[in-house]
């Protein structure tokens, strides 16, 4: 798994560089990610937003003044180097999009709200393509895989591990040394307490509290979180 330490892309000692960046996903999350990019640019000019891409054409030709430029196939056909962020909320769908963006011209951007503390001394390890929104708090010795989405106000405790393409909706909380396997989805205000392990592509419903390990490919709801459904893989 390709990973970056924050200090490797922080470029704190480099002059501001504006790099071209496309957003895949023209829905509500896409607009929120657009806002995140604008907040980053207000802090330090970093990205030049080229446009939106989505396999479902939006109703308008532009979104908040940013043009819609085509599908994943069009994105794979670009002839110049381009960063891309995948603004798709569903864990499995985001993984599928990332897998099909295969052009060597493309590289995945990691976006972190400028007010989120992520200093080198925190020892936070991030995979490419992560999106960390406003109000998130990460403590120390944390590992996030590729394309992890932390929506508004999430907290991540010490030694937590989040696998590739995990999705945390607003105000989800992860306790110390908890482990989310690939593609886990946590609804709004869901909590996974210390040292609990959640299996791959499990869904923890809004407001649920996982107090013991959960199997892969299930939906669990309530307090404590109880499995109510198993999903076919």
PDB file of C-alpha atoms in Angstrom:
ATOM      1  CA  UNK A   1       0.000   0.000   0.000  1.00  0.00           C
ATOM      2  CA  UNK A   2       1.404   3.362  -0.968  1.00  0.00           C
ATOM      3  CA  UNK A   3       1.439   5.707   2.000  1.00  0.00           C
ATOM      4  CA  UNK A   4       2.629   9.174   2.782  1.00  0.00           C
ATOM      5  CA  UNK A   5       3.688  10.724   6.043  1.00  0.00           C
ATOM      6  CA  UNK A   6       2.210  14.167   6.451  1.00  0.00           C
ATOM      7  CA  UNK A   7       5.640  15.729   6.447  1.00  0.00           C
ATOM      8  CA  UNK A   8       6.288  14.358   2.955  1.00  0.00           C
ATOM      9  CA  UNK A   9       3.549  16.348   1.251  1.00  0.00           C
ATOM     10  CA  UNK A  10       3.254  19.288   3.618  1.00  0.00           C
ATOM     11  CA  UNK A  11       5.903  21.156   1.635  1.00  0.00           C
ATOM     12  CA  UNK A  12       6.082  23.725   4.430  1.00  0.00           C
ATOM     13  CA  UNK A  13       9.446  24.925   3.205  1.00  0.00           C
ATOM     14  CA  UNK A  14       8.400  25.191  -0.418  1.00  0.00           C
ATOM     15  CA  UNK A  15       6.889  28.256  -2.092  1.00  0.00           C
ATOM     16  CA  UNK A  16       3.142  27.965  -2.767  1.00  0.00           C
ATOM     17  CA  UNK A  17       2.478  25.843  -5.823  1.00  0.00           C
ATOM     18  CA  UNK A  18      -0.867  25.738  -7.558  1.00  0.00           C
ATOM     19  CA  UNK A  19      -1.463  22.289  -8.980  1.00  0.00           C
ATOM     20  CA  UNK A  20      -4.325  21.194 -11.252  1.00  0.00           C
ATOM     21  CA  UNK A  21      -6.946  19.137  -9.437  1.00  0.00           C
ATOM     22  CA  UNK A  22     -10.143  17.490 -10.692  1.00  0.00           C
ATOM     23  CA  UNK A  23     -13.024  16.272  -8.538  1.00  0.00           C
ATOM     24  CA  UNK A  24     -14.636  12.938  -9.430  1.00  0.00           C
ATOM     25  CA  UNK A  25     -18.147  13.014  -8.020  1.00  0.00           C
ATOM     26  CA  UNK A  26     -20.571  15.792  -8.888  1.00  0.00           C
ATOM     27  CA  UNK A  27     -23.094  15.193  -6.095  1.00  0.00           C
ATOM     28  CA  UNK A  28     -23.427  16.666  -2.620  1.00  0.00           C
ATOM     29  CA  UNK A  29     -20.132  15.277  -1.341  1.00  0.00           C
ATOM     30  CA  UNK A  30     -18.440  16.663  -4.453  1.00  0.00           C
ATOM     31  CA  UNK A  31     -19.674  20.137  -3.540  1.00  0.00           C
ATOM     32  CA  UNK A  32     -18.454  19.668   0.031  1.00  0.00           C
ATOM     33  CA  UNK A  33     -15.029  18.619  -1.229  1.00  0.00           C
ATOM     34  CA  UNK A  34     -15.014  21.667  -3.504  1.00  0.00           C
ATOM     35  CA  UNK A  35     -15.599  23.776  -0.373  1.00  0.00           C
ATOM     36  CA  UNK A  36     -12.753  21.963   1.411  1.00  0.00           C
ATOM     37  CA  UNK A  37     -10.396  22.721  -1.483  1.00  0.00           C
ATOM     38  CA  UNK A  38     -11.431  26.373  -1.404  1.00  0.00           C
ATOM     39  CA  UNK A  39     -10.753  26.464   2.358  1.00  0.00           C
ATOM     40  CA  UNK A  40      -7.287  24.989   1.754  1.00  0.00           C
ATOM     41  CA  UNK A  41      -6.639  27.598  -0.932  1.00  0.00           C
ATOM     42  CA  UNK A  42      -7.742  30.404   1.392  1.00  0.00           C
ATOM     43  CA  UNK A  43      -5.093  29.249   3.846  1.00  0.00           C
ATOM     44  CA  UNK A  44      -2.467  28.730   1.170  1.00  0.00           C
ATOM     45  CA  UNK A  45      -2.980  28.713  -2.606  1.00  0.00           C
ATOM     46  CA  UNK A  46      -2.411  25.063  -3.449  1.00  0.00           C
ATOM     47  CA  UNK A  47      -4.857  23.783  -6.051  1.00  0.00           C
ATOM     48  CA  UNK A  48      -6.247  24.950  -9.370  1.00  0.00           C
ATOM     49  CA  UNK A  49      -9.618  23.244  -9.736  1.00  0.00           C
ATOM     50  CA  UNK A  50     -10.059  22.152 -13.348  1.00  0.00           C
ATOM     51  CA  UNK A  51     -13.567  20.684 -13.137  1.00  0.00           C
ATOM     52  CA  UNK A  52     -15.929  17.948 -12.056  1.00  0.00           C
ATOM     53  CA  UNK A  53     -16.122  14.457 -13.540  1.00  0.00           C
ATOM     54  CA  UNK A  54     -18.868  11.909 -12.943  1.00  0.00           C
ATOM     55  CA  UNK A  55     -20.275   8.967 -14.874  1.00  0.00           C
ATOM     56  CA  UNK A  56     -23.740  10.420 -14.231  1.00  0.00           C
ATOM     57  CA  UNK A  57     -24.007  13.776 -15.960  1.00  0.00           C
ATOM     58  CA  UNK A  58     -25.288  16.487 -13.584  1.00  0.00           C
ATOM     59  CA  UNK A  59     -28.305  18.560 -14.533  1.00  0.00           C
ATOM     60  CA  UNK A  60     -26.232  21.726 -15.011  1.00  0.00           C
ATOM     61  CA  UNK A  61     -23.057  22.186 -17.062  1.00  0.00           C
ATOM     62  CA  UNK A  62     -21.319  23.774 -14.090  1.00  0.00           C
ATOM     63  CA  UNK A  63     -21.473  23.350 -10.315  1.00  0.00           C
ATOM     64  CA  UNK A  64     -20.794  26.396  -8.179  1.00  0.00           C
ATOM     65  CA  UNK A  65     -19.042  27.879 -11.197  1.00  0.00           C
ATOM     66  CA  UNK A  66     -16.838  24.818 -11.819  1.00  0.00           C
ATOM     67  CA  UNK A  67     -17.472  23.065 -15.155  1.00  0.00           C
ATOM     68  CA  UNK A  68     -18.525  19.449 -15.606  1.00  0.00           C
ATOM     69  CA  UNK A  69     -15.919  17.912 -17.913  1.00  0.00           C
ATOM     70  CA  UNK A  70     -16.996  14.310 -18.456  1.00  0.00           C
ATOM     71  CA  UNK A  71     -16.823  10.732 -17.247  1.00  0.00           C
ATOM     72  CA  UNK A  72     -14.127   8.490 -15.805  1.00  0.00           C
ATOM     73  CA  UNK A  73     -13.201   7.555 -19.381  1.00  0.00           C
ATOM     74  CA  UNK A  74     -12.661  11.233 -20.178  1.00  0.00           C
ATOM     75  CA  UNK A  75     -10.555  11.600 -17.050  1.00  0.00           C
ATOM     76  CA  UNK A  76      -8.415   8.635 -18.076  1.00  0.00           C
ATOM     77  CA  UNK A  77      -7.893  10.318 -21.473  1.00  0.00           C
ATOM     78  CA  UNK A  78      -6.216  13.477 -20.121  1.00  0.00           C
ATOM     79  CA  UNK A  79      -2.840  14.137 -21.702  1.00  0.00           C
ATOM     80  CA  UNK A  80      -1.247  16.242 -18.964  1.00  0.00           C
ATOM     81  CA  UNK A  81      -0.465  15.379 -15.324  1.00  0.00           C
ATOM     82  CA  UNK A  82      -3.529  15.932 -13.146  1.00  0.00           C
ATOM     83  CA  UNK A  83      -4.379  15.342  -9.505  1.00  0.00           C
ATOM     84  CA  UNK A  84      -7.792  13.915  -8.740  1.00  0.00           C
ATOM     85  CA  UNK A  85      -9.888  13.467  -5.614  1.00  0.00           C
ATOM     86  CA  UNK A  86     -12.691  10.920  -5.448  1.00  0.00           C
ATOM     87  CA  UNK A  87     -15.718  12.547  -3.781  1.00  0.00           C
ATOM     88  CA  UNK A  88     -17.956   9.480  -3.509  1.00  0.00           C
ATOM     89  CA  UNK A  89     -19.412   8.712  -0.076  1.00  0.00           C
ATOM     90  CA  UNK A  90     -20.084   4.979  -0.448  1.00  0.00           C
ATOM     91  CA  UNK A  91     -16.974   2.995   0.472  1.00  0.00           C
ATOM     92  CA  UNK A  92     -17.283   0.288  -2.173  1.00  0.00           C
ATOM     93  CA  UNK A  93     -18.231   2.772  -4.913  1.00  0.00           C
ATOM     94  CA  UNK A  94     -15.260   4.972  -4.045  1.00  0.00           C
ATOM     95  CA  UNK A  95     -12.957   1.959  -4.259  1.00  0.00           C
ATOM     96  CA  UNK A  96     -14.410   1.040  -7.654  1.00  0.00           C
ATOM     97  CA  UNK A  97     -13.894   4.575  -8.982  1.00  0.00           C
ATOM     98  CA  UNK A  98     -10.311   4.700  -7.724  1.00  0.00           C
ATOM     99  CA  UNK A  99      -9.590   1.323  -9.341  1.00  0.00           C
ATOM    100  CA  UNK A 100     -10.762   2.447 -12.765  1.00  0.00           C
ATOM    101  CA  UNK A 101      -8.822   5.730 -12.802  1.00  0.00           C
ATOM    102  CA  UNK A 102      -5.729   4.109 -14.226  1.00  0.00           C
ATOM    103  CA  UNK A 103      -4.138   6.748 -16.478  1.00  0.00           C
ATOM    104  CA  UNK A 104      -0.465   7.306 -15.635  1.00  0.00           C
ATOM    105  CA  UNK A 105      -1.214  11.029 -15.906  1.00  0.00           C
ATOM    106  CA  UNK A 106      -3.431  10.847 -12.832  1.00  0.00           C
ATOM    107  CA  UNK A 107      -2.374  10.962  -9.190  1.00  0.00           C
ATOM    108  CA  UNK A 108      -4.601  11.059  -6.140  1.00  0.00           C
ATOM    109  CA  UNK A 109      -4.547  14.148  -3.922  1.00  0.00           C
ATOM    110  CA  UNK A 110      -4.710  13.963  -0.139  1.00  0.00           C
ATOM    111  CA  UNK A 111      -6.853  16.809   1.219  1.00  0.00           C
ATOM    112  CA  UNK A 112      -6.735  17.947   4.852  1.00  0.00           C
ATOM    113  CA  UNK A 113      -8.596  20.951   6.216  1.00  0.00           C
ATOM    114  CA  UNK A 114      -5.963  23.504   7.274  1.00  0.00           C
ATOM    115  CA  UNK A 115      -7.336  23.676  10.845  1.00  0.00           C
ATOM    116  CA  UNK A 116      -6.903  19.922  11.415  1.00  0.00           C
ATOM    117  CA  UNK A 117      -3.780  19.250  13.470  1.00  0.00           C
ATOM    118  CA  UNK A 118      -1.581  16.735  11.684  1.00  0.00           C
ATOM    119  CA  UNK A 119       1.981  17.528  12.718  1.00  0.00           C
ATOM    120  CA  UNK A 120       4.888  15.133  12.151  1.00  0.00           C
ATOM    121  CA  UNK A 121       5.202  14.493  15.906  1.00  0.00           C
ATOM    122  CA  UNK A 122       1.699  12.965  15.882  1.00  0.00           C
ATOM    123  CA  UNK A 123       3.020  10.096  13.742  1.00  0.00           C
ATOM    124  CA  UNK A 124      -0.103   9.979  11.609  1.00  0.00           C
ATOM    125  CA  UNK A 125       0.349   7.828   8.529  1.00  0.00           C
ATOM    126  CA  UNK A 126      -1.916   8.584   5.563  1.00  0.00           C
ATOM    127  CA  UNK A 127      -2.553   6.709   2.346  1.00  0.00           C
ATOM    128  CA  UNK A 128      -3.012   8.614  -0.893  1.00  0.00           C
ATOM    129  CA  UNK A 129      -6.402  10.070  -1.670  1.00  0.00           C
ATOM    130  CA  UNK A 130      -7.561  10.628   1.918  1.00  0.00           C
ATOM    131  CA  UNK A 131     -10.071  13.413   2.574  1.00  0.00           C
ATOM    132  CA  UNK A 132     -10.104  14.924   6.087  1.00  0.00           C
ATOM    133  CA  UNK A 133     -12.762  17.562   6.643  1.00  0.00           C
ATOM    134  CA  UNK A 134     -13.146  20.488   8.997  1.00  0.00           C
ATOM    135  CA  UNK A 135     -13.370  19.777  12.716  1.00  0.00           C
ATOM    136  CA  UNK A 136     -11.696  16.362  12.709  1.00  0.00           C
ATOM    137  CA  UNK A 137      -9.329  15.483  15.557  1.00  0.00           C
ATOM    138  CA  UNK A 138      -6.595  12.875  15.184  1.00  0.00           C
ATOM    139  CA  UNK A 139      -4.337  12.134  18.136  1.00  0.00           C
ATOM    140  CA  UNK A 140      -1.209  10.028  17.581  1.00  0.00           C
ATOM    141  CA  UNK A 141       0.188   6.843  16.026  1.00  0.00           C
ATOM    142  CA  UNK A 142      -2.741   6.483  13.653  1.00  0.00           C
ATOM    143  CA  UNK A 143      -2.801   4.750  10.274  1.00  0.00           C
ATOM    144  CA  UNK A 144      -5.290   5.656   7.554  1.00  0.00           C
ATOM    145  CA  UNK A 145      -5.234   3.596   4.361  1.00  0.00           C
ATOM    146  CA  UNK A 146      -5.866   4.879   0.845  1.00  0.00           C
ATOM    147  CA  UNK A 147      -8.961   6.943   0.055  1.00  0.00           C
ATOM    148  CA  UNK A 148     -10.225   7.162   3.629  1.00  0.00           C
ATOM    149  CA  UNK A 149     -12.983   9.757   4.056  1.00  0.00           C
ATOM    150  CA  UNK A 150     -13.351  11.581   7.384  1.00  0.00           C
ATOM    151  CA  UNK A 151     -16.379  13.832   7.164  1.00  0.00           C
ATOM    152  CA  UNK A 152     -16.983  16.783   9.487  1.00  0.00           C
ATOM    153  CA  UNK A 153     -15.993  16.537  13.144  1.00  0.00           C
ATOM    154  CA  UNK A 154     -14.733  12.927  13.371  1.00  0.00           C
ATOM    155  CA  UNK A 155     -12.334  11.892  16.155  1.00  0.00           C
ATOM    156  CA  UNK A 156      -9.645   9.208  15.825  1.00  0.00           C
ATOM    157  CA  UNK A 157      -7.878   7.880  18.918  1.00  0.00           C
ATOM    158  CA  UNK A 158      -4.323   6.668  19.416  1.00  0.00           C
ATOM    159  CA  UNK A 159      -3.103   3.595  17.541  1.00  0.00           C
ATOM    160  CA  UNK A 160      -6.293   3.329  15.506  1.00  0.00           C
ATOM    161  CA  UNK A 161      -6.050   1.718  12.085  1.00  0.00           C
ATOM    162  CA  UNK A 162      -8.512   2.493   9.289  1.00  0.00           C
ATOM    163  CA  UNK A 163      -8.194   0.369   6.167  1.00  0.00           C
ATOM    164  CA  UNK A 164      -8.465   1.542   2.584  1.00  0.00           C
ATOM    165  CA  UNK A 165     -11.683   3.334   1.579  1.00  0.00           C
ATOM    166  CA  UNK A 166     -13.227   3.519   5.042  1.00  0.00           C
ATOM    167  CA  UNK A 167     -15.942   6.210   5.232  1.00  0.00           C
ATOM    168  CA  UNK A 168     -16.796   8.070   8.432  1.00  0.00           C
ATOM    169  CA  UNK A 169     -19.808  10.341   8.349  1.00  0.00           C
ATOM    170  CA  UNK A 170     -20.043  13.499  10.515  1.00  0.00           C
ATOM    171  CA  UNK A 171     -19.052  13.162  14.172  1.00  0.00           C
ATOM    172  CA  UNK A 172     -18.158   9.481  14.028  1.00  0.00           C
ATOM    173  CA  UNK A 173     -15.698   8.481  16.745  1.00  0.00           C
ATOM    174  CA  UNK A 174     -12.952   5.847  16.792  1.00  0.00           C
ATOM    175  CA  UNK A 175     -11.416   4.782  20.112  1.00  0.00           C
ATOM    176  CA  UNK A 176      -7.800   3.969  20.816  1.00  0.00           C
ATOM    177  CA  UNK A 177      -6.358   0.906  19.041  1.00  0.00           C
ATOM    178  CA  UNK A 178      -9.636   0.235  17.265  1.00  0.00           C
ATOM    179  CA  UNK A 179      -9.280  -1.343  13.835  1.00  0.00           C
ATOM    180  CA  UNK A 180     -11.583  -0.791  10.870  1.00  0.00           C
ATOM    181  CA  UNK A 181     -10.870  -3.151   8.006  1.00  0.00           C
ATOM    182  CA  UNK A 182     -11.201  -2.155   4.340  1.00  0.00           C
ATOM    183  CA  UNK A 183     -14.306  -0.250   3.281  1.00  0.00           C
ATOM    184  CA  UNK A 184     -16.036   0.077   6.660  1.00  0.00           C
ATOM    185  CA  UNK A 185     -18.809   2.708   6.673  1.00  0.00           C
ATOM    186  CA  UNK A 186     -19.771   4.530   9.898  1.00  0.00           C
ATOM    187  CA  UNK A 187     -22.970   6.570   9.915  1.00  0.00           C
ATOM    188  CA  UNK A 188     -23.366   9.951  11.550  1.00  0.00           C
ATOM    189  CA  UNK A 189     -22.436   9.911  15.256  1.00  0.00           C
ATOM    190  CA  UNK A 190     -21.495   6.219  15.198  1.00  0.00           C
ATOM    191  CA  UNK A 191     -18.805   5.140  17.666  1.00  0.00           C
ATOM    192  CA  UNK A 192     -16.330   2.258  17.743  1.00  0.00           C
ATOM    193  CA  UNK A 193     -14.835   1.981  21.209  1.00  0.00           C
ATOM    194  CA  UNK A 194     -11.266   1.124  22.148  1.00  0.00           C
ATOM    195  CA  UNK A 195      -9.713  -2.045  20.674  1.00  0.00           C
ATOM    196  CA  UNK A 196     -12.821  -3.129  18.803  1.00  0.00           C
ATOM    197  CA  UNK A 197     -12.289  -4.545  15.312  1.00  0.00           C
ATOM    198  CA  UNK A 198     -14.859  -4.030  12.556  1.00  0.00           C
ATOM    199  CA  UNK A 199     -14.774  -6.379   9.558  1.00  0.00           C
ATOM    200  CA  UNK A 200     -14.355  -5.320   5.947  1.00  0.00           C
ATOM    201  CA  UNK A 201     -17.259  -3.476   4.334  1.00  0.00           C
ATOM    202  CA  UNK A 202     -19.333  -3.567   7.505  1.00  0.00           C
ATOM    203  CA  UNK A 203     -21.854  -0.752   7.974  1.00  0.00           C
ATOM    204  CA  UNK A 204     -22.324   0.706  11.457  1.00  0.00           C
ATOM    205  CA  UNK A 205     -25.561   2.670  11.532  1.00  0.00           C
ATOM    206  CA  UNK A 206     -26.004   6.284  12.594  1.00  0.00           C
ATOM    207  CA  UNK A 207     -25.702   6.673  16.356  1.00  0.00           C
ATOM    208  CA  UNK A 208     -24.673   3.053  16.917  1.00  0.00           C
ATOM    209  CA  UNK A 209     -21.936   2.129  19.382  1.00  0.00           C
ATOM    210  CA  UNK A 210     -19.758  -0.890  18.569  1.00  0.00           C
ATOM    211  CA  UNK A 211     -18.556  -2.319  21.910  1.00  0.00           C
ATOM    212  CA  UNK A 212     -17.402  -5.690  20.571  1.00  0.00           C
ATOM    213  CA  UNK A 213     -15.931  -6.955  17.293  1.00  0.00           C
ATOM    214  CA  UNK A 214     -18.223  -6.981  14.250  1.00  0.00           C
ATOM    215  CA  UNK A 215     -17.943  -9.408  11.310  1.00  0.00           C
ATOM    216  CA  UNK A 216     -17.301  -8.324   7.725  1.00  0.00           C
ATOM    217  CA  UNK A 217     -20.085  -7.413   5.285  1.00  0.00           C
ATOM    218  CA  UNK A 218     -22.798  -6.800   7.860  1.00  0.00           C
ATOM    219  CA  UNK A 219     -25.023  -3.958   9.003  1.00  0.00           C
ATOM    220  CA  UNK A 220     -25.050  -3.278  12.755  1.00  0.00           C
ATOM    221  CA  UNK A 221     -27.245  -0.737  14.517  1.00  0.00           C
ATOM    222  CA  UNK A 222     -28.142   0.353  18.039  1.00  0.00           C
ATOM    223  CA  UNK A 223     -26.422   0.630  21.411  1.00  0.00           C
ATOM    224  CA  UNK A 224     -24.654  -1.679  21.712  1.00  0.00           C
ATOM    225  CA  UNK A 225     -24.394  -2.263  17.973  1.00  0.00           C
ATOM    226  CA  UNK A 226     -26.150  -5.489  16.929  1.00  0.00           C
ATOM    227  CA  UNK A 227     -25.908  -7.199  13.561  1.00  0.00           C
ATOM    228  CA  UNK A 228     -29.251  -7.025  11.749  1.00  0.00           C
ATOM    229  CA  UNK A 229     -28.178  -7.959   8.233  1.00  0.00           C
ATOM    230  CA  UNK A 230     -25.466  -9.843   6.359  1.00  0.00           C
ATOM    231  CA  UNK A 231     -24.426  -8.682   2.890  1.00  0.00           C
ATOM    232  CA  UNK A 232     -23.392 -10.835  -0.033  1.00  0.00           C
ATOM    233  CA  UNK A 233     -19.800 -10.145  -1.051  1.00  0.00           C
TER     234      UNK A 233
END
